[in-house]
PDB file of C-alpha atoms in Angstrom:
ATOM      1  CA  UNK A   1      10.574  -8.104   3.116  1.00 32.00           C
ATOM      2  CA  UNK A   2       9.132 -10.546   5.625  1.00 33.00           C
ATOM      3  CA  UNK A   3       6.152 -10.947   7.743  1.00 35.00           C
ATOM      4  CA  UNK A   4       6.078 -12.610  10.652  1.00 37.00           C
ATOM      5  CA  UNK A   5       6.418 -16.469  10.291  1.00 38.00           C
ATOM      6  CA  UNK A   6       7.215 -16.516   6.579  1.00 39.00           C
ATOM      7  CA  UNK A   7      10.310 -17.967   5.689  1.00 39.00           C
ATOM      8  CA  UNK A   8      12.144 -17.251   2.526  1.00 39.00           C
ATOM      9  CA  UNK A   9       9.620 -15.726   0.386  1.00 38.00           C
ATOM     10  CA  UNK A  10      10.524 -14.721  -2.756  1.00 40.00           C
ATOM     11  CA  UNK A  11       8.285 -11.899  -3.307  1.00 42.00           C
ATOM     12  CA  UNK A  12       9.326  -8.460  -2.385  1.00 41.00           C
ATOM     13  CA  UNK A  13       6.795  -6.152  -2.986  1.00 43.00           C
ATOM     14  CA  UNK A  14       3.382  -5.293  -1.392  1.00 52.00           C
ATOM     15  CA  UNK A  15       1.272  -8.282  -1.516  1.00 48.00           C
ATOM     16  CA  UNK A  16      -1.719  -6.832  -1.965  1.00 50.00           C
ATOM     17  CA  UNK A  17      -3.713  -5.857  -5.595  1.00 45.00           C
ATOM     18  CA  UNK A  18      -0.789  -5.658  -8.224  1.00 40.00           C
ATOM     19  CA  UNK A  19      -0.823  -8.934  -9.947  1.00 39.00           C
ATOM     20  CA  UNK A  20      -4.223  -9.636 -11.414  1.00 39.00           C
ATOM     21  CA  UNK A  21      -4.799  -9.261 -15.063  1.00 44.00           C
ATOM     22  CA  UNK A  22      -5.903  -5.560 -16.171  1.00 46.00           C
ATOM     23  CA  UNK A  23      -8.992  -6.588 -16.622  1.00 51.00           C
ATOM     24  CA  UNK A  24      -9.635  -7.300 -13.581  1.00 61.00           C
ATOM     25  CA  UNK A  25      -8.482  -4.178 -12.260  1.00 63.00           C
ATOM     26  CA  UNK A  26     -10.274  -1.512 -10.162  1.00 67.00           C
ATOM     27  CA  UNK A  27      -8.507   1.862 -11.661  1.00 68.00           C
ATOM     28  CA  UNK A  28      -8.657   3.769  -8.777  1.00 62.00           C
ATOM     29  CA  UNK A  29      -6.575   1.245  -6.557  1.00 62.00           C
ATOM     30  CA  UNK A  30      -4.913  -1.298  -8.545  1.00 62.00           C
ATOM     31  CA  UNK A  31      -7.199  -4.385  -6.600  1.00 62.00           C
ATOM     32  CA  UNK A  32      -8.744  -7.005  -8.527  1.00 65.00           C
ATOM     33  CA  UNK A  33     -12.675  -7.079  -6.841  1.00 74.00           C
ATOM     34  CA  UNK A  34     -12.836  -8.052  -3.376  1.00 84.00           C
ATOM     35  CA  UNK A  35     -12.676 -11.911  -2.821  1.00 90.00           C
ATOM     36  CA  UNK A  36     -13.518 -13.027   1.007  1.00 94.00           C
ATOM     37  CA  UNK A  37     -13.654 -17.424   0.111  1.00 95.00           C
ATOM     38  CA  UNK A  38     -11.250 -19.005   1.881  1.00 95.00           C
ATOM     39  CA  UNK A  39      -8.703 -20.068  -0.434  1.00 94.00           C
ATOM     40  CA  UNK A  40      -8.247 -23.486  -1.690  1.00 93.00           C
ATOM     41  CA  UNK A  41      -6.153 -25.442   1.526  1.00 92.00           C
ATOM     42  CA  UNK A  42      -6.496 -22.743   3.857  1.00 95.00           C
ATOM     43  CA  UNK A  43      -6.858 -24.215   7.112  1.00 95.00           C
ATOM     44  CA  UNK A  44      -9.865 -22.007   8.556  1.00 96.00           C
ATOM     45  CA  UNK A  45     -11.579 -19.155   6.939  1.00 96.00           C
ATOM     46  CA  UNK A  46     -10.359 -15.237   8.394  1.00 98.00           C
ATOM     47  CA  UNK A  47     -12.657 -12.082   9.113  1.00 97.00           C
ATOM     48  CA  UNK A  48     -14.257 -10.490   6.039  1.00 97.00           C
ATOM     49  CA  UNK A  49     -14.821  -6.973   8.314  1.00 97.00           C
ATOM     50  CA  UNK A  50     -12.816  -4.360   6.449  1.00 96.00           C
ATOM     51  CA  UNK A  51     -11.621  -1.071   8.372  1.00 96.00           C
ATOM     52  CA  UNK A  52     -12.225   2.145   7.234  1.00 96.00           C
ATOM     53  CA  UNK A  53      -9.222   4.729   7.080  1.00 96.00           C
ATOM     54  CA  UNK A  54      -8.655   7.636   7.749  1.00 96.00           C
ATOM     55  CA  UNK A  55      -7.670   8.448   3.566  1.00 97.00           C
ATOM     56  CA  UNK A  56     -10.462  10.820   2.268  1.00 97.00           C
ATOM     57  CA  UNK A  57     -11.299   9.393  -1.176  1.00 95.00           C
ATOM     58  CA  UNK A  58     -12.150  11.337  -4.410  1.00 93.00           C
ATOM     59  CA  UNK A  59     -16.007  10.647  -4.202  1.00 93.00           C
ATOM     60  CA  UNK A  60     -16.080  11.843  -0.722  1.00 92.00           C
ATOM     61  CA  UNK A  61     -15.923   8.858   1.314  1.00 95.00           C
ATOM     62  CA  UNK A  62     -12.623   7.133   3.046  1.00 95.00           C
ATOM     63  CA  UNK A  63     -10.518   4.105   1.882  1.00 95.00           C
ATOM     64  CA  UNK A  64     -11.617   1.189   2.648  1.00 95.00           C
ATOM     65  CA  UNK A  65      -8.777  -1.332   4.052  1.00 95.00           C
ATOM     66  CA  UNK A  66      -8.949  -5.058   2.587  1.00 95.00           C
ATOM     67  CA  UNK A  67      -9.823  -7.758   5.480  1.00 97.00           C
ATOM     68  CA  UNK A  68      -7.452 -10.104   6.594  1.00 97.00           C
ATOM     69  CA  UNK A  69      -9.042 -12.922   4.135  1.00 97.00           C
ATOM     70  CA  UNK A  70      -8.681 -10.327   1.379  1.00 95.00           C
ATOM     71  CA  UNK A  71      -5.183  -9.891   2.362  1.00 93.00           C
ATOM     72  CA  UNK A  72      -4.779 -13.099   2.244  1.00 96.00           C
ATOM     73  CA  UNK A  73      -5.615 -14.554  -0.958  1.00 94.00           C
ATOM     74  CA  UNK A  74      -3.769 -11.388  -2.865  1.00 89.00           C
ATOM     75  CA  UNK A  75      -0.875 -12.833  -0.746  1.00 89.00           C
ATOM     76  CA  UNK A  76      -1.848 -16.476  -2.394  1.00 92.00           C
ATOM     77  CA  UNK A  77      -1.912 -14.748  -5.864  1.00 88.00           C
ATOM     78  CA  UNK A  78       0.991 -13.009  -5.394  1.00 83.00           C
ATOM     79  CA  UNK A  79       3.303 -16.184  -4.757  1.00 87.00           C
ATOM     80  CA  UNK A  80       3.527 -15.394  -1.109  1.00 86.00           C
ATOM     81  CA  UNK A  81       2.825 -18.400   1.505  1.00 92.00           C
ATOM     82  CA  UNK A  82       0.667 -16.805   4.622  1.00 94.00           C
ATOM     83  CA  UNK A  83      -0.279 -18.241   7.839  1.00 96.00           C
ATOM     84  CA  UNK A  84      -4.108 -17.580   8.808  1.00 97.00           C
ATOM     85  CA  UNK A  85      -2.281 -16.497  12.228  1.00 97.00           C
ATOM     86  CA  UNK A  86      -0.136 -14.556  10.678  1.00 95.00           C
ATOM     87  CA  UNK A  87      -2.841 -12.234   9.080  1.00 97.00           C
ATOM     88  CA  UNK A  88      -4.296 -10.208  12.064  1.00 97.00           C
ATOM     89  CA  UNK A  89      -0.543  -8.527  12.736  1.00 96.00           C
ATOM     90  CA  UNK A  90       0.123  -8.271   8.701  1.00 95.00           C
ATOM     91  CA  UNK A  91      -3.493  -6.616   8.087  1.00 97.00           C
ATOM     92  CA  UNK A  92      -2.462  -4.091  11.107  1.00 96.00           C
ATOM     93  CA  UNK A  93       0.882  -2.876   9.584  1.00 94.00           C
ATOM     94  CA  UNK A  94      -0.247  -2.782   6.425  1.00 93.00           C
ATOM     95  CA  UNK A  95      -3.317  -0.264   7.457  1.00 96.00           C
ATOM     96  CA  UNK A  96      -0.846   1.435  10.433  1.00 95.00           C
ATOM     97  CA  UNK A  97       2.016   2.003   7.257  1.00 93.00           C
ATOM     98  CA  UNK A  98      -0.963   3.187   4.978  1.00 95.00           C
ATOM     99  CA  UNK A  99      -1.958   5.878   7.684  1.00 97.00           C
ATOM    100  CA  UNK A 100       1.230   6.680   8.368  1.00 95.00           C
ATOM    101  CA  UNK A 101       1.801   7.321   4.611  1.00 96.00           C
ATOM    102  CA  UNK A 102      -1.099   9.463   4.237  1.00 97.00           C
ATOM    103  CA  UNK A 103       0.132  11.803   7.391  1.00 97.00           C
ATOM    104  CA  UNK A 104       3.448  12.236   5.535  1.00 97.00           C
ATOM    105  CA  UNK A 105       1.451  13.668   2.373  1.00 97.00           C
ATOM    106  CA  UNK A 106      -0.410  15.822   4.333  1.00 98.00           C
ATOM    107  CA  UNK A 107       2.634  17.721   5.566  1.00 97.00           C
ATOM    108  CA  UNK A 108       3.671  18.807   2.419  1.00 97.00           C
ATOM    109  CA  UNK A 109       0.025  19.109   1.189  1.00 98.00           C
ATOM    110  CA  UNK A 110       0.004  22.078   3.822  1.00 97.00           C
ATOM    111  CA  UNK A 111       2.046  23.773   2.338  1.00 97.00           C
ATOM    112  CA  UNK A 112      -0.281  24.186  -0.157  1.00 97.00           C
ATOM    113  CA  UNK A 113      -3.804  24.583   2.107  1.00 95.00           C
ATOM    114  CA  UNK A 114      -4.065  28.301   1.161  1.00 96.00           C
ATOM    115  CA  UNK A 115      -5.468  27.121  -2.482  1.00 95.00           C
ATOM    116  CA  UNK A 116      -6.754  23.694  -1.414  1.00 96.00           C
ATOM    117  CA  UNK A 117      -7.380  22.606   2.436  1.00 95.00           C
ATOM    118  CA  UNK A 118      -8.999  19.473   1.398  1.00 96.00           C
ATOM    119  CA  UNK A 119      -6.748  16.933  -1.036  1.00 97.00           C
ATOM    120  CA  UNK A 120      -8.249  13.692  -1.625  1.00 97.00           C
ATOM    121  CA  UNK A 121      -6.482  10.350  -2.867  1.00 97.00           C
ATOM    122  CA  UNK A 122      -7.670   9.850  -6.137  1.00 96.00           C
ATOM    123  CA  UNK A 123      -5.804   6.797  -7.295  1.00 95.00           C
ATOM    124  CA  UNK A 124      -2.654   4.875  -5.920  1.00 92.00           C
ATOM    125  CA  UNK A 125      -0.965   1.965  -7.780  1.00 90.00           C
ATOM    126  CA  UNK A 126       2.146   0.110  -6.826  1.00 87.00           C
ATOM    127  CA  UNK A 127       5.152  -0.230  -8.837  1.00 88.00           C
ATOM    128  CA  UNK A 128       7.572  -2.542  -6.846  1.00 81.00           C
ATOM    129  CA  UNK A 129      10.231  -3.069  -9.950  1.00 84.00           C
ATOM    130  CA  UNK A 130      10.814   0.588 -10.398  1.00 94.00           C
ATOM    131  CA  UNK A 131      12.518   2.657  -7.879  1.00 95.00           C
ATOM    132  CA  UNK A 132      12.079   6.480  -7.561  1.00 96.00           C
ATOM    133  CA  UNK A 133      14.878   8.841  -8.391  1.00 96.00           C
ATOM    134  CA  UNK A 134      15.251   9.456  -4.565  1.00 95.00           C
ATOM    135  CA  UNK A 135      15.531   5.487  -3.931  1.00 96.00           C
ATOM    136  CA  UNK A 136      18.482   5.469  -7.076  1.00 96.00           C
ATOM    137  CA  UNK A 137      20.737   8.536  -5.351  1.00 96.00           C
ATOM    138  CA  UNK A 138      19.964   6.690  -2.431  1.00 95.00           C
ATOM    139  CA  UNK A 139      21.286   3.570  -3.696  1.00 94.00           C
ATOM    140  CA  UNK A 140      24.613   5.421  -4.971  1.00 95.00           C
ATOM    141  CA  UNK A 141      25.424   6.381  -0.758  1.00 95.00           C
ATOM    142  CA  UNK A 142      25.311   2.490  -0.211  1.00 94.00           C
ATOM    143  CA  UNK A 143      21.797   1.886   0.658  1.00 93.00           C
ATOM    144  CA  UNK A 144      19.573  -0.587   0.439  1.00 93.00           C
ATOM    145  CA  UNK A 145      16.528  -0.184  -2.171  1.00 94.00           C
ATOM    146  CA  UNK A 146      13.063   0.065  -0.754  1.00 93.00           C
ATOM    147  CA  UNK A 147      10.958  -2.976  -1.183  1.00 87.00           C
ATOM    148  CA  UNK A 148       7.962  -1.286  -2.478  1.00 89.00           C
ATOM    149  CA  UNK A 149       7.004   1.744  -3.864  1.00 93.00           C
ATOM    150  CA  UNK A 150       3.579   3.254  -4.143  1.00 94.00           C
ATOM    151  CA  UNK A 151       2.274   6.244  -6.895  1.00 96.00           C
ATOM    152  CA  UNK A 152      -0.411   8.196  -5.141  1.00 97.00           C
ATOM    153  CA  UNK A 153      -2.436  10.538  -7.160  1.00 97.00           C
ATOM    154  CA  UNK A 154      -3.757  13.267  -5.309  1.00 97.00           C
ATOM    155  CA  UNK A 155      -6.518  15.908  -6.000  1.00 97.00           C
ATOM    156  CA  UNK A 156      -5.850  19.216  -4.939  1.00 97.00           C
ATOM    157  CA  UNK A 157      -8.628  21.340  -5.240  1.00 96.00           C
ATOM    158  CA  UNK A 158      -9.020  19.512  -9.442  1.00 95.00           C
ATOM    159  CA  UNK A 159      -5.360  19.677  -9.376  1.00 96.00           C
ATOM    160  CA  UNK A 160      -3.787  16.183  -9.571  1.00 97.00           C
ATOM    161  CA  UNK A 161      -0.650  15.871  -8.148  1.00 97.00           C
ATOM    162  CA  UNK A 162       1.582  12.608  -7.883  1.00 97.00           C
ATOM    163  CA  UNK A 163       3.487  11.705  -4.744  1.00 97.00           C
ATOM    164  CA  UNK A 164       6.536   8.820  -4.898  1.00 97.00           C
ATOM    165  CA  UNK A 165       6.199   6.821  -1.707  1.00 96.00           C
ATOM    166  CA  UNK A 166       9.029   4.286  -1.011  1.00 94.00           C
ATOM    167  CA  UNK A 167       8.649   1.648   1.474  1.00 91.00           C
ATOM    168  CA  UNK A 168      11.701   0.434   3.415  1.00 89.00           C
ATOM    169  CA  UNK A 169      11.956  -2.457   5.573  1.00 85.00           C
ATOM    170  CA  UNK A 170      12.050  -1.029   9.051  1.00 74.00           C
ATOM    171  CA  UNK A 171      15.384  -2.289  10.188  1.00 63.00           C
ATOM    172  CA  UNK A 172      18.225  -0.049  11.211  1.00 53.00           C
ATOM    173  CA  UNK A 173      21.267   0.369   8.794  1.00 52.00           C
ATOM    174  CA  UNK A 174      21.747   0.821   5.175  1.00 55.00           C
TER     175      UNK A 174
END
């Protein structure tokens, strides 16, 4: 899994949140607590604004996105090598695959909307090493694994239900 203008990373899972001790943890989303100072040899500092999404919370609010210098340094942490430049177009897929993530839930959440027509994401956390039981048949047809996978606990209506979410590198082909 590459972003634009990184060669030969060795990392292949989502850069962002899983890494730091579990102390440092935020529960609800995996992140270690927001850090916006430039990291040690970065060449200029990047926007702290963070975007809000679309994903309705459990307290009632949305998802807040991390900005492109908190993207950044869980990048650093996580072994990866950025570019500053790089971070605008990484920040946008990352929020843009998010989204689109969150639209995919919904679908089947409608199939539930006569008991619940507002689910909220409670929790996510990532869980790169493990693949899904999809991801393992999957694997058995000749495909390639995904390079990230995601838990996302939703509340239904004080119902929590867990949703799988593999990420796949979006190149044609097995």
């Amino acid at each position: 899994h590459r972003y634009p203008g990184m060669a030969d990373q060795k990392p292949s899972s989502c850069p962002v949140g899983f890494g730091a001790g579990k102390d440092d943890v935020n529960a609800a989303n995996q992140m270690s607590a927001p850090n916006q100072q430039p990291a040690p040899g970065q060449a200029y500092p990047l926007p702290q604004e963070r975007a809000k999404s679309s994903i309705p919370s459990a307290d009632g609010s949305e998802w807040i996105y991390p900005s492109q210098q908190m993207f950044y340094n869980a990048m650093r942490r996580k072994g990866w090598e950025p570019t500053e430049e790089d971070m605008t177009a990484v920040v946008a897929i990352h929020n843009a695959v998010n989204e689109r993530a969150w639209s995919q839930v919904l679908v089947w959440e409608r199939l539930h909307e006569r008991e619940c027509d507002d689910p909220r994401l409670v929790r996510f956390s990532g869980k790169p090493g493990e693949l899904t039981p999809r991801a393992r048949a999957m694997q058995l047809f000749g495909y390639n694994p995904p390079f990230d996978r995601h838990d996302w606990v939703v509340n239904r209506c004080g119902e929590e239900v867990t949703y799988l979410i593999d990420f796949y590198k979006g190149e044609a082909g097995r």
